[in-house]
Amino acid sequence: MSIGENLLDIQNNIPKHVSLVAVSKTKPTSDILEAYEAGQRIFGENKIQEMAGKYDELPKDISWHMIGHLQRNKVKYMAHFVDLIHGVDSLKTLKEINKQAARHRRTIACLLQVKIATETTKFGIPPNQITEILDSEEFKSLENIQIKGFMGMASFTQDDATIQTEFKLLKTLYDQYAPTHNFDTLSMGMSGDYSLAISCGSNMVRVGSAIFGHRNKI
Ligand SMILES: *Cc1c(COP(=O)(O)O)cnc(C)c1O
């Protein structure tokens, strides 16, 4: 199937209130344009410089999301155009994003990446440290960022029960913080588990290989 057909298939599979981020990491701009022609406007990348290069080349009404783990010294390369940063997992990183956003007189929307997987390889803030960050004076002084919700990745496993438990944990945390912090975004679900994620309350899914085909190397 073509990229356009894959997109249509997924769009028909997800409810209207769920945003689809097309994860185009490692894929050429020609693939992104194909998705763009099919109507897709939100694209996700996991390397800042790769995303900045694609931003330069592609139509300017694309909304770019950074979904990967951030290297603080590279935040400056995307601060002028990034629309949502999903993978923020420390106050230190938030401070750097705030600083670079201020230089461009922007407010940059961010999601806190919460560690829900039991595997040790996944990044993220442990659930019991969320309050510590959100309630800190340092965080409250950051005027050029806006936290819009949480992002999470489930364990790499075939066991749906484990994945569901992890997604439900993140949804519970989201419901706990959303009303008092004006959250509206819960980013969870990828090619293999987006339906399950949506049934657990996700309203933003990050789908790569199901749209663009398999990647050779990440
Ligand atoms: C690569 C990636 C995705 C997309 O993964 P697929 O399995 O190809 O859909 C989603 N989220 C993050 C954080 C990623 O790095």
mmCIF file of C-alpha atoms and ligand atoms in Angstrom:
data_model
loop_
_atom_site.group_PDB
_atom_site.id
_atom_site.type_symbol
_atom_site.label_atom_id
_atom_site.label_comp_id
_atom_site.label_asym_id
_atom_site.label_seq_id
_atom_site.Cartn_x
_atom_site.Cartn_y
_atom_site.Cartn_z
ATOM 1 C CA MET A 1 0.000 0.000 0.000
ATOM 2 C CA SER A 2 1.083 3.569 -0.625
ATOM 3 C CA ILE A 3 1.797 6.133 2.090
ATOM 4 C CA GLY A 4 -1.472 7.891 1.252
ATOM 5 C CA GLU A 5 -3.452 4.658 1.538
ATOM 6 C CA ASN A 6 -1.808 3.785 4.848
ATOM 7 C CA LEU A 7 -2.681 7.221 6.200
ATOM 8 C CA LEU A 8 -6.300 6.934 5.130
ATOM 9 C CA ASP A 9 -6.499 3.519 6.739
ATOM 10 C CA ILE A 10 -5.244 4.827 10.063
ATOM 11 C CA GLN A 11 -7.371 7.952 9.927
ATOM 12 C CA ASN A 12 -10.428 5.743 9.482
ATOM 13 C CA ASN A 13 -9.310 3.772 12.519
ATOM 14 C CA ILE A 14 -8.957 6.617 14.976
ATOM 15 C CA PRO A 15 -11.682 8.846 16.426
ATOM 16 C CA LYS A 16 -11.878 12.523 15.492
ATOM 17 C CA HIS A 17 -10.611 13.776 18.862
ATOM 18 C CA VAL A 18 -7.306 11.905 18.433
ATOM 19 C CA SER A 19 -4.420 13.716 16.704
ATOM 20 C CA LEU A 20 -2.203 11.694 14.418
ATOM 21 C CA VAL A 21 1.501 12.502 14.457
ATOM 22 C CA ALA A 22 3.142 10.945 11.392
ATOM 23 C CA VAL A 23 6.590 9.855 12.575
ATOM 24 C CA SER A 24 8.896 10.472 9.625
ATOM 25 C CA LYS A 25 12.283 9.946 11.285
ATOM 26 C CA THR A 26 14.932 8.537 8.899
ATOM 27 C CA LYS A 27 12.513 8.950 5.960
ATOM 28 C CA PRO A 28 13.292 11.225 2.988
ATOM 29 C CA THR A 29 11.426 14.474 2.365
ATOM 30 C CA SER A 30 9.799 12.852 -0.689
ATOM 31 C CA ASP A 31 7.952 10.467 1.658
ATOM 32 C CA ILE A 32 6.867 13.364 3.848
ATOM 33 C CA LEU A 33 5.573 15.231 0.802
ATOM 34 C CA GLU A 34 3.583 12.183 -0.194
ATOM 35 C CA ALA A 35 1.892 12.178 3.209
ATOM 36 C CA TYR A 36 1.471 15.946 2.985
ATOM 37 C CA GLU A 37 -0.301 15.615 -0.359
ATOM 38 C CA ALA A 38 -2.635 13.100 1.297
ATOM 39 C CA GLY A 39 -3.554 15.799 3.822
ATOM 40 C CA GLN A 40 -1.234 15.029 6.738
ATOM 41 C CA ARG A 41 0.135 18.153 8.478
ATOM 42 C CA ILE A 42 1.668 16.945 11.765
ATOM 43 C CA PHE A 43 5.032 15.204 11.543
ATOM 44 C CA GLY A 44 7.246 13.835 14.299
ATOM 45 C CA GLU A 45 11.014 13.478 14.286
ATOM 46 C CA ASN A 46 13.415 12.221 16.947
ATOM 47 C CA LYS A 47 16.623 14.026 15.949
ATOM 48 C CA ILE A 48 16.681 17.809 16.173
ATOM 49 C CA GLN A 49 19.054 18.491 13.293
ATOM 50 C CA GLU A 50 17.271 16.075 10.980
ATOM 51 C CA MET A 51 13.998 17.829 11.765
ATOM 52 C CA ALA A 52 15.519 21.288 11.224
ATOM 53 C CA GLY A 53 16.808 20.239 7.802
ATOM 54 C CA LYS A 54 13.392 18.931 6.803
ATOM 55 C CA TYR A 55 11.707 22.073 8.142
ATOM 56 C CA ASP A 56 13.901 24.184 5.852
ATOM 57 C CA GLU A 57 13.001 22.148 2.789
ATOM 58 C CA LEU A 58 9.294 21.486 3.268
ATOM 59 C CA PRO A 59 6.038 23.522 3.219
ATOM 60 C CA LYS A 60 5.735 25.927 6.116
ATOM 61 C CA ASP A 61 2.250 24.894 7.201
ATOM 62 C CA ILE A 62 3.646 21.635 8.580
ATOM 63 C CA SER A 63 3.462 21.312 12.347
ATOM 64 C CA TRP A 64 6.709 19.762 13.609
ATOM 65 C CA HIS A 65 6.808 17.669 16.768
ATOM 66 C CA MET A 66 10.001 16.578 18.478
ATOM 67 C CA ILE A 67 9.346 13.127 19.904
ATOM 68 C CA GLY A 68 12.843 11.945 20.764
ATOM 69 C CA HIS A 69 15.056 12.300 23.774
ATOM 70 C CA LEU A 70 16.526 15.793 23.808
ATOM 71 C CA GLN A 71 20.115 16.896 23.780
ATOM 72 C CA ARG A 72 19.989 20.241 25.527
ATOM 73 C CA ASN A 73 22.736 21.827 23.437
ATOM 74 C CA LYS A 74 20.658 21.265 20.293
ATOM 75 C CA VAL A 75 17.374 22.800 21.448
ATOM 76 C CA LYS A 76 18.467 26.072 19.823
ATOM 77 C CA TYR A 77 18.251 24.529 16.346
ATOM 78 C CA MET A 78 14.477 24.001 16.603
ATOM 79 C CA ALA A 79 13.347 26.774 18.951
ATOM 80 C CA HIS A 80 12.128 28.999 16.098
ATOM 81 C CA PHE A 81 9.711 26.485 14.598
ATOM 82 C CA VAL A 82 8.949 23.431 16.753
ATOM 83 C CA ASP A 83 5.252 23.176 17.709
ATOM 84 C CA LEU A 84 5.323 20.527 20.401
ATOM 85 C CA ILE A 85 8.161 18.822 22.260
ATOM 86 C CA HIS A 86 7.014 15.434 23.556
ATOM 87 C CA GLY A 87 10.070 14.076 25.306
ATOM 88 C CA VAL A 88 10.850 16.473 28.134
ATOM 89 C CA ASP A 89 12.005 14.669 31.233
ATOM 90 C CA SER A 90 13.841 17.150 33.422
ATOM 91 C CA LEU A 91 13.638 20.641 34.820
ATOM 92 C CA LYS A 92 17.073 21.313 33.344
ATOM 93 C CA THR A 93 15.748 20.632 29.848
ATOM 94 C CA LEU A 94 12.653 22.755 30.483
ATOM 95 C CA LYS A 95 14.917 25.648 31.475
ATOM 96 C CA GLU A 96 16.903 25.352 28.264
ATOM 97 C CA ILE A 97 13.726 25.220 26.137
ATOM 98 C CA ASN A 98 12.417 28.268 28.000
ATOM 99 C CA LYS A 99 15.640 30.156 27.357
ATOM 100 C CA GLN A 100 15.672 29.383 23.634
ATOM 101 C CA ALA A 101 11.934 30.108 23.291
ATOM 102 C CA ALA A 102 12.453 33.504 24.926
ATOM 103 C CA ARG A 103 15.162 34.365 22.400
ATOM 104 C CA HIS A 104 12.537 33.972 19.678
ATOM 105 C CA ARG A 105 9.764 35.595 21.746
ATOM 106 C CA ARG A 106 7.794 32.358 21.575
ATOM 107 C CA THR A 107 6.020 30.085 23.983
ATOM 108 C CA ILE A 108 6.911 26.487 23.240
ATOM 109 C CA ALA A 109 4.405 23.766 24.096
ATOM 110 C CA CYS A 110 5.876 20.715 25.817
ATOM 111 C CA LEU A 111 4.770 17.355 27.152
ATOM 112 C CA LEU A 112 6.424 15.761 30.139
ATOM 113 C CA GLN A 113 7.595 12.279 29.305
ATOM 114 C CA VAL A 114 6.559 10.037 32.153
ATOM 115 C CA LYS A 115 8.248 6.715 32.775
ATOM 116 C CA ILE A 116 5.503 4.100 32.675
ATOM 117 C CA ALA A 117 7.441 1.113 31.331
ATOM 118 C CA THR A 118 9.123 -1.210 33.765
ATOM 119 C CA GLU A 119 12.109 -1.627 31.436
ATOM 120 C CA THR A 120 15.204 0.278 32.475
ATOM 121 C CA THR A 121 15.938 1.544 28.957
ATOM 122 C CA LYS A 122 13.035 3.965 28.672
ATOM 123 C CA PHE A 123 13.496 7.628 29.504
ATOM 124 C CA GLY A 124 11.034 9.619 31.500
ATOM 125 C CA ILE A 125 10.165 11.183 34.816
ATOM 126 C CA PRO A 126 9.156 8.694 37.506
ATOM 127 C CA PRO A 127 5.483 9.344 38.396
ATOM 128 C CA ASN A 128 6.397 10.261 41.964
ATOM 129 C CA GLN A 129 8.576 13.153 40.764
ATOM 130 C CA ILE A 130 5.986 14.930 38.618
ATOM 131 C CA THR A 131 4.605 17.042 41.449
ATOM 132 C CA GLU A 132 8.079 18.018 42.550
ATOM 133 C CA ILE A 133 8.749 19.537 39.123
ATOM 134 C CA LEU A 134 5.354 21.152 38.521
ATOM 135 C CA ASP A 135 5.219 22.678 42.002
ATOM 136 C CA SER A 136 8.754 24.027 42.062
ATOM 137 C CA GLU A 137 9.288 27.793 42.063
ATOM 138 C CA GLU A 138 11.880 27.298 39.352
ATOM 139 C CA PHE A 139 9.306 25.716 37.048
ATOM 140 C CA LYS A 140 6.712 28.380 37.795
ATOM 141 C CA SER A 141 9.183 31.093 36.801
ATOM 142 C CA LEU A 142 9.520 29.718 33.249
ATOM 143 C CA GLU A 143 7.354 32.031 31.162
ATOM 144 C CA ASN A 144 8.141 30.797 27.654
ATOM 145 C CA ILE A 145 7.044 27.212 27.962
ATOM 146 C CA GLN A 146 3.645 25.665 28.408
ATOM 147 C CA ILE A 147 3.205 22.088 29.586
ATOM 148 C CA LYS A 148 0.217 20.684 27.733
ATOM 149 C CA GLY A 149 0.190 17.162 29.098
ATOM 150 C CA PHE A 150 2.069 13.885 29.254
ATOM 151 C CA MET A 151 3.767 11.515 26.831
ATOM 152 C CA GLY A 152 4.554 7.903 27.549
ATOM 153 C CA MET A 153 5.940 4.784 25.934
ATOM 154 C CA ALA A 154 4.872 1.312 26.955
ATOM 155 C CA SER A 155 7.287 -1.561 27.451
ATOM 156 C CA PHE A 156 8.579 -3.278 24.323
ATOM 157 C CA THR A 157 6.564 -6.457 24.663
ATOM 158 C CA GLN A 158 3.923 -8.523 22.882
ATOM 159 C CA ASP A 159 1.947 -8.746 26.087
ATOM 160 C CA ASP A 160 -1.084 -6.490 25.660
ATOM 161 C CA ALA A 161 -2.002 -6.770 29.341
ATOM 162 C CA THR A 162 1.321 -5.202 30.370
ATOM 163 C CA ILE A 163 0.980 -2.441 27.782
ATOM 164 C CA GLN A 164 -2.582 -1.752 28.879
ATOM 165 C CA THR A 165 -1.579 -1.506 32.531
ATOM 166 C CA GLU A 166 1.112 1.018 31.643
ATOM 167 C CA PHE A 167 -1.184 3.127 29.442
ATOM 168 C CA LYS A 168 -3.860 3.111 32.135
ATOM 169 C CA LEU A 169 -1.339 4.295 34.676
ATOM 170 C CA LEU A 170 -0.482 7.275 32.484
ATOM 171 C CA LYS A 171 -4.157 8.071 31.894
ATOM 172 C CA THR A 172 -4.766 8.034 35.648
ATOM 173 C CA LEU A 173 -1.871 10.424 36.191
ATOM 174 C CA TYR A 174 -3.115 12.618 33.350
ATOM 175 C CA ASP A 175 -6.609 12.825 34.867
ATOM 176 C CA GLN A 176 -5.062 13.695 38.191
ATOM 177 C CA TYR A 177 -3.064 16.661 36.856
ATOM 178 C CA ALA A 178 -5.077 17.841 33.841
ATOM 179 C CA PRO A 179 -7.751 19.954 35.572
ATOM 180 C CA THR A 180 -5.354 21.972 37.745
ATOM 181 C CA HIS A 181 -2.653 22.372 35.092
ATOM 182 C CA ASN A 182 -4.812 22.985 32.014
ATOM 183 C CA PHE A 183 -3.575 19.890 30.223
ATOM 184 C CA ASP A 184 -5.245 18.848 26.984
ATOM 185 C CA THR A 185 -2.802 16.373 25.445
ATOM 186 C CA LEU A 186 -2.061 12.756 26.296
ATOM 187 C CA SER A 187 0.449 11.372 23.793
ATOM 188 C CA MET A 188 0.625 7.591 23.840
ATOM 189 C CA GLY A 189 0.454 4.878 21.215
ATOM 190 C CA MET A 190 2.658 3.937 18.235
ATOM 191 C CA SER A 191 2.183 1.692 15.173
ATOM 192 C CA GLY A 192 1.797 -1.500 17.177
ATOM 193 C CA ASP A 193 -0.345 -0.258 20.017
ATOM 194 C CA TYR A 194 -2.212 2.901 19.021
ATOM 195 C CA SER A 195 -5.671 1.307 19.143
ATOM 196 C CA LEU A 196 -5.010 0.006 22.622
ATOM 197 C CA ALA A 197 -3.643 3.419 23.645
ATOM 198 C CA ILE A 198 -6.761 5.189 22.377
ATOM 199 C CA SER A 199 -9.003 2.759 24.252
ATOM 200 C CA CYS A 200 -6.992 3.689 27.359
ATOM 201 C CA GLY A 201 -7.569 7.430 26.830
ATOM 202 C CA SER A 202 -4.840 8.662 24.492
ATOM 203 C CA ASN A 203 -5.737 11.684 22.351
ATOM 204 C CA MET A 204 -2.476 11.859 20.376
ATOM 205 C CA VAL A 205 -0.788 8.909 18.677
ATOM 206 C CA ARG A 206 2.694 8.804 17.140
ATOM 207 C CA VAL A 207 2.680 6.455 14.178
ATOM 208 C CA GLY A 208 5.703 5.800 11.976
ATOM 209 C CA SER A 209 6.180 2.408 10.352
ATOM 210 C CA ALA A 210 2.457 1.787 9.807
ATOM 211 C CA ILE A 211 2.484 4.860 7.540
ATOM 212 C CA PHE A 212 5.949 4.948 5.980
ATOM 213 C CA GLY A 213 6.962 1.297 6.168
ATOM 214 C CA HIS A 214 9.790 -0.171 8.165
ATOM 215 C CA ARG A 215 12.891 1.832 8.990
ATOM 216 C CA ASN A 216 16.296 0.330 8.251
ATOM 217 C CA LYS A 217 17.935 1.816 11.281
ATOM 218 C CA ILE A 218 16.895 4.315 13.918
HETATM 219 C C1 LIG B 1 9.897 6.001 16.380
HETATM 220 C C2 LIG B 1 8.944 6.468 17.399
HETATM 221 C C3 LIG B 1 7.559 6.305 17.234
HETATM 222 C C4 LIG B 1 6.937 5.602 16.041
HETATM 223 O O1 LIG B 1 7.214 4.248 16.085
HETATM 224 P P1 LIG B 1 6.500 3.222 15.066
HETATM 225 O O2 LIG B 1 6.539 1.943 15.779
HETATM 226 O O3 LIG B 1 7.295 3.222 13.809
HETATM 227 O O4 LIG B 1 5.110 3.715 14.865
HETATM 228 C C5 LIG B 1 6.730 6.815 18.216
HETATM 229 N N1 LIG B 1 7.211 7.446 19.302
HETATM 230 C C6 LIG B 1 8.527 7.609 19.499
HETATM 231 C C7 LIG B 1 8.991 8.313 20.720
HETATM 232 C C8 LIG B 1 9.440 7.124 18.555
HETATM 233 O O5 LIG B 1 10.749 7.298 18.776
#
